[in-house]
Amino acid sequence: MKLKHLAWAFLALPLAYSCGQGGNKESKEETSKVVADTVKQCYTASFEGDSAILDLKVIDSVKVIGDLVIKYAEKPHNNGIVRGEFKGDTLYVDYSFKTGQNKQEFSNPLVFLKQGTNLKMGVGVIETSFGRSYFAKDKPINFERGKFDFVTTECK
């Protein structure tokens, strides 16, 4: 009787293996779709001696990940990663960065308004809760007072 159960187990093993292989094909296809729906966009901006370079990957026209370097004329530069998403024509991101040679990482929310192919940085009231900073929901964001107007540039 035990031999019969053992034989069934060996027969079921190839079937289980082949079912598991089909899942890998789907995940590879899904991964290729994500790559196909990713667009790289690069921007530069300057303001009174300060400059910034923003390189983004926009996934499915909504999700965003990229690099932002802000070079200040009078203080150390900021170098970090932005992650976020578009909500309509407004891009909300979290900017995780290091300043100069400092090893400590900081995080701030940033917001940009898409104007044609360009991005205008906004200024708003920032609140912090449980160690996470975000723009206050009941306060407007002012895009006229923003320091940087990012214009599209060729990606390197």
mmCIF file with all atom_site columns, C-alpha atoms in Angstrom:
data_model
loop_
_atom_site.group_PDB
_atom_site.id
_atom_site.type_symbol
_atom_site.label_atom_id
_atom_site.label_alt_id
_atom_site.label_comp_id
_atom_site.label_asym_id
_atom_site.label_entity_id
_atom_site.label_seq_id
_atom_site.pdbx_PDB_ins_code
_atom_site.Cartn_x
_atom_site.Cartn_y
_atom_site.Cartn_z
_atom_site.occupancy
_atom_site.B_iso_or_equiv
_atom_site.pdbx_formal_charge
_atom_site.auth_seq_id
_atom_site.auth_comp_id
_atom_site.auth_asym_id
_atom_site.auth_atom_id
_atom_site.pdbx_PDB_model_num
ATOM 1   C CA . MET A 1 1   ? 0.000  0.000  0.000   1.00 0.00 ? 1   MET A CA 1
ATOM 2   C CA . LYS A 1 2   ? 2.848  2.402  0.852   1.00 0.00 ? 2   LYS A CA 1
ATOM 3   C CA . LEU A 1 3   ? 4.473  1.628  -2.505  1.00 0.00 ? 3   LEU A CA 1
ATOM 4   C CA . LYS A 1 4   ? 1.296  2.676  -4.306  1.00 0.00 ? 4   LYS A CA 1
ATOM 5   C CA . HIS A 1 5   ? 1.266  6.091  -2.528  1.00 0.00 ? 5   HIS A CA 1
ATOM 6   C CA . LEU A 1 6   ? 4.946  6.573  -3.263  1.00 0.00 ? 6   LEU A CA 1
ATOM 7   C CA . ALA A 1 7   ? 4.351  5.872  -6.967  1.00 0.00 ? 7   ALA A CA 1
ATOM 8   C CA . TRP A 1 8   ? 1.544  8.480  -7.079  1.00 0.00 ? 8   TRP A CA 1
ATOM 9   C CA . ALA A 1 9   ? 3.824  11.037 -5.391  1.00 0.00 ? 9   ALA A CA 1
ATOM 10  C CA . PHE A 1 10  ? 6.515  10.519 -8.043  1.00 0.00 ? 10  PHE A CA 1
ATOM 11  C CA . LEU A 1 11  ? 3.941  10.858 -10.822 1.00 0.00 ? 11  LEU A CA 1
ATOM 12  C CA . ALA A 1 12  ? 2.558  14.082 -9.323  1.00 0.00 ? 12  ALA A CA 1
ATOM 13  C CA . LEU A 1 13  ? 6.005  15.698 -8.991  1.00 0.00 ? 13  LEU A CA 1
ATOM 14  C CA . PRO A 1 14  ? 6.479  16.521 -12.729 1.00 0.00 ? 14  PRO A CA 1
ATOM 15  C CA . LEU A 1 15  ? 2.938  17.891 -12.870 1.00 0.00 ? 15  LEU A CA 1
ATOM 16  C CA . ALA A 1 16  ? 3.589  20.226 -9.926  1.00 0.00 ? 16  ALA A CA 1
ATOM 17  C CA . TYR A 1 17  ? 6.882  21.342 -11.476 1.00 0.00 ? 17  TYR A CA 1
ATOM 18  C CA . SER A 1 18  ? 5.272  22.158 -14.833 1.00 0.00 ? 18  SER A CA 1
ATOM 19  C CA . CYS A 1 19  ? 2.500  24.185 -13.137 1.00 0.00 ? 19  CYS A CA 1
ATOM 20  C CA . GLY A 1 20  ? 5.128  26.240 -11.355 1.00 0.00 ? 20  GLY A CA 1
ATOM 21  C CA . GLN A 1 21  ? 6.929  26.994 -14.634 1.00 0.00 ? 21  GLN A CA 1
ATOM 22  C CA . GLY A 1 22  ? 3.883  28.658 -16.199 1.00 0.00 ? 22  GLY A CA 1
ATOM 23  C CA . GLY A 1 23  ? 3.911  31.321 -13.471 1.00 0.00 ? 23  GLY A CA 1
ATOM 24  C CA . ASN A 1 24  ? 7.434  32.377 -14.439 1.00 0.00 ? 24  ASN A CA 1
ATOM 25  C CA . LYS A 1 25  ? 6.361  33.134 -18.005 1.00 0.00 ? 25  LYS A CA 1
ATOM 26  C CA . GLU A 1 26  ? 3.664  35.496 -16.754 1.00 0.00 ? 26  GLU A CA 1
ATOM 27  C CA . SER A 1 27  ? 6.018  37.348 -14.435 1.00 0.00 ? 27  SER A CA 1
ATOM 28  C CA . LYS A 1 28  ? 8.549  37.787 -17.273 1.00 0.00 ? 28  LYS A CA 1
ATOM 29  C CA . GLU A 1 29  ? 5.789  39.160 -19.518 1.00 0.00 ? 29  GLU A CA 1
ATOM 30  C CA . GLU A 1 30  ? 4.605  41.524 -16.777 1.00 0.00 ? 30  GLU A CA 1
ATOM 31  C CA . THR A 1 31  ? 8.182  42.722 -16.234 1.00 0.00 ? 31  THR A CA 1
ATOM 32  C CA . SER A 1 32  ? 8.622  43.438 -19.943 1.00 0.00 ? 32  SER A CA 1
ATOM 33  C CA . LYS A 1 33  ? 5.368  45.447 -19.922 1.00 0.00 ? 33  LYS A CA 1
ATOM 34  C CA . VAL A 1 34  ? 6.722  47.629 -17.101 1.00 0.00 ? 34  VAL A CA 1
ATOM 35  C CA . VAL A 1 35  ? 9.925  48.249 -19.030 1.00 0.00 ? 35  VAL A CA 1
ATOM 36  C CA . ALA A 1 36  ? 7.951  49.042 -22.191 1.00 0.00 ? 36  ALA A CA 1
ATOM 37  C CA . ASP A 1 37  ? 5.804  51.591 -20.304 1.00 0.00 ? 37  ASP A CA 1
ATOM 38  C CA . THR A 1 38  ? 8.778  53.429 -18.768 1.00 0.00 ? 38  THR A CA 1
ATOM 39  C CA . VAL A 1 39  ? 9.795  56.813 -20.192 1.00 0.00 ? 39  VAL A CA 1
ATOM 40  C CA . LYS A 1 40  ? 12.981 58.622 -19.209 1.00 0.00 ? 40  LYS A CA 1
ATOM 41  C CA . GLN A 1 41  ? 12.693 62.407 -18.808 1.00 0.00 ? 41  GLN A CA 1
ATOM 42  C CA . CYS A 1 42  ? 15.539 64.764 -17.895 1.00 0.00 ? 42  CYS A CA 1
ATOM 43  C CA . TYR A 1 43  ? 15.395 68.357 -16.671 1.00 0.00 ? 43  TYR A CA 1
ATOM 44  C CA . THR A 1 44  ? 17.681 71.191 -15.595 1.00 0.00 ? 44  THR A CA 1
ATOM 45  C CA . ALA A 1 45  ? 16.960 74.368 -13.658 1.00 0.00 ? 45  ALA A CA 1
ATOM 46  C CA . SER A 1 46  ? 18.837 77.360 -12.308 1.00 0.00 ? 46  SER A CA 1
ATOM 47  C CA . PHE A 1 47  ? 18.073 80.212 -9.940  1.00 0.00 ? 47  PHE A CA 1
ATOM 48  C CA . GLU A 1 48  ? 20.417 82.954 -8.693  1.00 0.00 ? 48  GLU A CA 1
ATOM 49  C CA . GLY A 1 49  ? 23.609 80.883 -8.883  1.00 0.00 ? 49  GLY A CA 1
ATOM 50  C CA . ASP A 1 50  ? 21.974 77.641 -7.750  1.00 0.00 ? 50  ASP A CA 1
ATOM 51  C CA . SER A 1 51  ? 21.289 74.835 -10.219 1.00 0.00 ? 51  SER A CA 1
ATOM 52  C CA . ALA A 1 52  ? 19.510 71.487 -10.285 1.00 0.00 ? 52  ALA A CA 1
ATOM 53  C CA . ILE A 1 53  ? 19.483 68.361 -12.429 1.00 0.00 ? 53  ILE A CA 1
ATOM 54  C CA . LEU A 1 54  ? 16.451 66.053 -12.335 1.00 0.00 ? 54  LEU A CA 1
ATOM 55  C CA . ASP A 1 55  ? 16.486 62.689 -14.139 1.00 0.00 ? 55  ASP A CA 1
ATOM 56  C CA . LEU A 1 56  ? 13.198 60.778 -13.976 1.00 0.00 ? 56  LEU A CA 1
ATOM 57  C CA . LYS A 1 57  ? 11.796 57.444 -15.048 1.00 0.00 ? 57  LYS A CA 1
ATOM 58  C CA . VAL A 1 58  ? 8.022  57.703 -15.446 1.00 0.00 ? 58  VAL A CA 1
ATOM 59  C CA . ILE A 1 59  ? 6.286  54.325 -15.219 1.00 0.00 ? 59  ILE A CA 1
ATOM 60  C CA . ASP A 1 60  ? 2.799  53.892 -16.709 1.00 0.00 ? 60  ASP A CA 1
ATOM 61  C CA . SER A 1 61  ? 2.504  57.708 -16.966 1.00 0.00 ? 61  SER A CA 1
ATOM 62  C CA . VAL A 1 62  ? 1.972  57.909 -13.190 1.00 0.00 ? 62  VAL A CA 1
ATOM 63  C CA . LYS A 1 63  ? 4.713  56.422 -10.965 1.00 0.00 ? 63  LYS A CA 1
ATOM 64  C CA . VAL A 1 64  ? 8.056  58.222 -10.843 1.00 0.00 ? 64  VAL A CA 1
ATOM 65  C CA . ILE A 1 65  ? 11.551 57.356 -9.632  1.00 0.00 ? 65  ILE A CA 1
ATOM 66  C CA . GLY A 1 66  ? 14.718 59.282 -10.335 1.00 0.00 ? 66  GLY A CA 1
ATOM 67  C CA . ASP A 1 67  ? 17.708 61.315 -9.219  1.00 0.00 ? 67  ASP A CA 1
ATOM 68  C CA . LEU A 1 68  ? 17.838 64.945 -8.132  1.00 0.00 ? 68  LEU A CA 1
ATOM 69  C CA . VAL A 1 69  ? 21.041 66.922 -7.567  1.00 0.00 ? 69  VAL A CA 1
ATOM 70  C CA . ILE A 1 70  ? 20.792 70.485 -6.279  1.00 0.00 ? 70  ILE A CA 1
ATOM 71  C CA . LYS A 1 71  ? 24.014 72.483 -6.437  1.00 0.00 ? 71  LYS A CA 1
ATOM 72  C CA . TYR A 1 72  ? 23.955 75.572 -4.235  1.00 0.00 ? 72  TYR A CA 1
ATOM 73  C CA . ALA A 1 73  ? 26.323 78.473 -4.851  1.00 0.00 ? 73  ALA A CA 1
ATOM 74  C CA . GLU A 1 74  ? 26.891 79.184 -1.147  1.00 0.00 ? 74  GLU A CA 1
ATOM 75  C CA . LYS A 1 75  ? 26.478 75.806 0.593   1.00 0.00 ? 75  LYS A CA 1
ATOM 76  C CA . PRO A 1 76  ? 27.037 72.056 0.023   1.00 0.00 ? 76  PRO A CA 1
ATOM 77  C CA . HIS A 1 77  ? 24.988 70.381 -2.681  1.00 0.00 ? 77  HIS A CA 1
ATOM 78  C CA . ASN A 1 78  ? 22.134 67.913 -2.132  1.00 0.00 ? 78  ASN A CA 1
ATOM 79  C CA . ASN A 1 79  ? 22.256 64.589 -3.949  1.00 0.00 ? 79  ASN A CA 1
ATOM 80  C CA . GLY A 1 80  ? 19.468 62.044 -3.720  1.00 0.00 ? 80  GLY A CA 1
ATOM 81  C CA . ILE A 1 81  ? 16.562 60.013 -5.040  1.00 0.00 ? 81  ILE A CA 1
ATOM 82  C CA . VAL A 1 82  ? 12.976 61.068 -5.747  1.00 0.00 ? 82  VAL A CA 1
ATOM 83  C CA . ARG A 1 83  ? 10.055 58.633 -5.625  1.00 0.00 ? 83  ARG A CA 1
ATOM 84  C CA . GLY A 1 84  ? 6.423  59.504 -6.126  1.00 0.00 ? 84  GLY A CA 1
ATOM 85  C CA . GLU A 1 85  ? 3.569  59.830 -8.560  1.00 0.00 ? 85  GLU A CA 1
ATOM 86  C CA . PHE A 1 86  ? 1.558  62.172 -10.712 1.00 0.00 ? 86  PHE A CA 1
ATOM 87  C CA . LYS A 1 87  ? -1.898 63.176 -9.543  1.00 0.00 ? 87  LYS A CA 1
ATOM 88  C CA . GLY A 1 88  ? -3.309 64.902 -12.595 1.00 0.00 ? 88  GLY A CA 1
ATOM 89  C CA . ASP A 1 89  ? -0.727 67.482 -13.693 1.00 0.00 ? 89  ASP A CA 1
ATOM 90  C CA . THR A 1 90  ? 0.942  67.626 -10.263 1.00 0.00 ? 90  THR A CA 1
ATOM 91  C CA . LEU A 1 91  ? 3.929  65.459 -9.345  1.00 0.00 ? 91  LEU A CA 1
ATOM 92  C CA . TYR A 1 92  ? 4.320  64.627 -5.650  1.00 0.00 ? 92  TYR A CA 1
ATOM 93  C CA . VAL A 1 93  ? 7.630  63.028 -4.599  1.00 0.00 ? 93  VAL A CA 1
ATOM 94  C CA . ASP A 1 94  ? 9.639  62.177 -1.524  1.00 0.00 ? 94  ASP A CA 1
ATOM 95  C CA . TYR A 1 95  ? 13.224 63.393 -1.870  1.00 0.00 ? 95  TYR A CA 1
ATOM 96  C CA . SER A 1 96  ? 15.747 61.305 0.101   1.00 0.00 ? 96  SER A CA 1
ATOM 97  C CA . PHE A 1 97  ? 19.129 63.022 -0.034  1.00 0.00 ? 97  PHE A CA 1
ATOM 98  C CA . LYS A 1 98  ? 22.507 63.629 1.535   1.00 0.00 ? 98  LYS A CA 1
ATOM 99  C CA . THR A 1 99  ? 24.052 67.062 1.895   1.00 0.00 ? 99  THR A CA 1
ATOM 100 C CA . GLY A 1 100 ? 27.706 67.510 0.949   1.00 0.00 ? 100 GLY A CA 1
ATOM 101 C CA . GLN A 1 101 ? 29.955 64.969 2.678   1.00 0.00 ? 101 GLN A CA 1
ATOM 102 C CA . ASN A 1 102 ? 27.410 64.384 5.458   1.00 0.00 ? 102 ASN A CA 1
ATOM 103 C CA . LYS A 1 103 ? 26.582 60.675 5.795   1.00 0.00 ? 103 LYS A CA 1
ATOM 104 C CA . GLN A 1 104 ? 23.171 61.351 7.349   1.00 0.00 ? 104 GLN A CA 1
ATOM 105 C CA . GLU A 1 105 ? 20.221 61.021 4.966   1.00 0.00 ? 105 GLU A CA 1
ATOM 106 C CA . PHE A 1 106 ? 17.358 63.507 5.019   1.00 0.00 ? 106 PHE A CA 1
ATOM 107 C CA . SER A 1 107 ? 13.902 63.273 3.468   1.00 0.00 ? 107 SER A CA 1
ATOM 108 C CA . ASN A 1 108 ? 11.579 66.051 2.294   1.00 0.00 ? 108 ASN A CA 1
ATOM 109 C CA . PRO A 1 109 ? 8.439  66.112 0.185   1.00 0.00 ? 109 PRO A CA 1
ATOM 110 C CA . LEU A 1 110 ? 8.645  68.045 -3.087  1.00 0.00 ? 110 LEU A CA 1
ATOM 111 C CA . VAL A 1 111 ? 5.912  69.014 -5.525  1.00 0.00 ? 111 VAL A CA 1
ATOM 112 C CA . PHE A 1 112 ? 6.063  70.003 -9.204  1.00 0.00 ? 112 PHE A CA 1
ATOM 113 C CA . LEU A 1 113 ? 3.426  71.313 -11.586 1.00 0.00 ? 113 LEU A CA 1
ATOM 114 C CA . LYS A 1 114 ? 3.681  70.037 -15.153 1.00 0.00 ? 114 LYS A CA 1
ATOM 115 C CA . GLN A 1 115 ? 3.468  72.945 -17.609 1.00 0.00 ? 115 GLN A CA 1
ATOM 116 C CA . GLY A 1 116 ? 3.769  71.612 -21.145 1.00 0.00 ? 116 GLY A CA 1
ATOM 117 C CA . THR A 1 117 ? 6.980  69.576 -21.065 1.00 0.00 ? 117 THR A CA 1
ATOM 118 C CA . ASN A 1 118 ? 8.468  71.523 -18.131 1.00 0.00 ? 118 ASN A CA 1
ATOM 119 C CA . LEU A 1 119 ? 8.095  71.179 -14.356 1.00 0.00 ? 119 LEU A CA 1
ATOM 120 C CA . LYS A 1 120 ? 7.629  74.083 -11.936 1.00 0.00 ? 120 LYS A CA 1
ATOM 121 C CA . MET A 1 121 ? 8.641  73.438 -8.317  1.00 0.00 ? 121 MET A CA 1
ATOM 122 C CA . GLY A 1 122 ? 6.086  74.483 -5.732  1.00 0.00 ? 122 GLY A CA 1
ATOM 123 C CA . VAL A 1 123 ? 6.251  75.711 -2.155  1.00 0.00 ? 123 VAL A CA 1
ATOM 124 C CA . GLY A 1 124 ? 3.809  74.616 0.515   1.00 0.00 ? 124 GLY A CA 1
ATOM 125 C CA . VAL A 1 125 ? 3.261  74.067 4.217   1.00 0.00 ? 125 VAL A CA 1
ATOM 126 C CA . ILE A 1 126 ? 4.950  70.862 5.354   1.00 0.00 ? 126 ILE A CA 1
ATOM 127 C CA . GLU A 1 127 ? 3.674  68.842 8.299   1.00 0.00 ? 127 GLU A CA 1
ATOM 128 C CA . THR A 1 128 ? 5.374  65.912 10.016  1.00 0.00 ? 128 THR A CA 1
ATOM 129 C CA . SER A 1 129 ? 3.650  62.956 11.608  1.00 0.00 ? 129 SER A CA 1
ATOM 130 C CA . PHE A 1 130 ? 5.285  59.770 12.872  1.00 0.00 ? 130 PHE A CA 1
ATOM 131 C CA . GLY A 1 131 ? 8.627  60.888 11.413  1.00 0.00 ? 131 GLY A CA 1
ATOM 132 C CA . ARG A 1 132 ? 7.216  61.376 7.898   1.00 0.00 ? 132 ARG A CA 1
ATOM 133 C CA . SER A 1 133 ? 6.886  64.795 6.269   1.00 0.00 ? 133 SER A CA 1
ATOM 134 C CA . TYR A 1 134 ? 4.147  65.682 3.785   1.00 0.00 ? 134 TYR A CA 1
ATOM 135 C CA . PHE A 1 135 ? 2.335  68.704 2.381   1.00 0.00 ? 135 PHE A CA 1
ATOM 136 C CA . ALA A 1 136 ? -0.569 69.894 4.542   1.00 0.00 ? 136 ALA A CA 1
ATOM 137 C CA . LYS A 1 137 ? -3.815 68.858 2.881   1.00 0.00 ? 137 LYS A CA 1
ATOM 138 C CA . ASP A 1 138 ? -5.747 72.008 3.807   1.00 0.00 ? 138 ASP A CA 1
ATOM 139 C CA . LYS A 1 139 ? -3.046 74.488 2.673   1.00 0.00 ? 139 LYS A CA 1
ATOM 140 C CA . PRO A 1 140 ? -2.537 75.472 -0.988  1.00 0.00 ? 140 PRO A CA 1
ATOM 141 C CA . ILE A 1 141 ? 0.742  74.935 -2.788  1.00 0.00 ? 141 ILE A CA 1
ATOM 142 C CA . ASN A 1 142 ? 2.198  78.066 -4.352  1.00 0.00 ? 142 ASN A CA 1
ATOM 143 C CA . PHE A 1 143 ? 3.910  77.406 -7.688  1.00 0.00 ? 143 PHE A CA 1
ATOM 144 C CA . GLU A 1 144 ? 4.721  81.098 -8.252  1.00 0.00 ? 144 GLU A CA 1
ATOM 145 C CA . ARG A 1 145 ? 7.097  81.197 -5.273  1.00 0.00 ? 145 ARG A CA 1
ATOM 146 C CA . GLY A 1 146 ? 8.928  78.017 -6.313  1.00 0.00 ? 146 GLY A CA 1
ATOM 147 C CA . LYS A 1 147 ? 12.670 78.389 -6.709  1.00 0.00 ? 147 LYS A CA 1
ATOM 148 C CA . PHE A 1 148 ? 13.262 76.177 -9.738  1.00 0.00 ? 148 PHE A CA 1
ATOM 149 C CA . ASP A 1 149 ? 11.620 76.028 -13.166 1.00 0.00 ? 149 ASP A CA 1
ATOM 150 C CA . PHE A 1 150 ? 12.798 72.743 -14.675 1.00 0.00 ? 150 PHE A CA 1
ATOM 151 C CA . VAL A 1 151 ? 13.125 72.659 -18.461 1.00 0.00 ? 151 VAL A CA 1
ATOM 152 C CA . THR A 1 152 ? 13.490 69.473 -20.443 1.00 0.00 ? 152 THR A CA 1
ATOM 153 C CA . THR A 1 153 ? 16.959 68.576 -21.599 1.00 0.00 ? 153 THR A CA 1
ATOM 154 C CA . GLU A 1 154 ? 18.561 65.662 -23.396 1.00 0.00 ? 154 GLU A CA 1
ATOM 155 C CA . CYS A 1 155 ? 19.183 62.698 -21.110 1.00 0.00 ? 155 CYS A CA 1
ATOM 156 C CA . LYS A 1 156 ? 22.779 61.556 -20.733 1.00 0.00 ? 156 LYS A CA 1
#
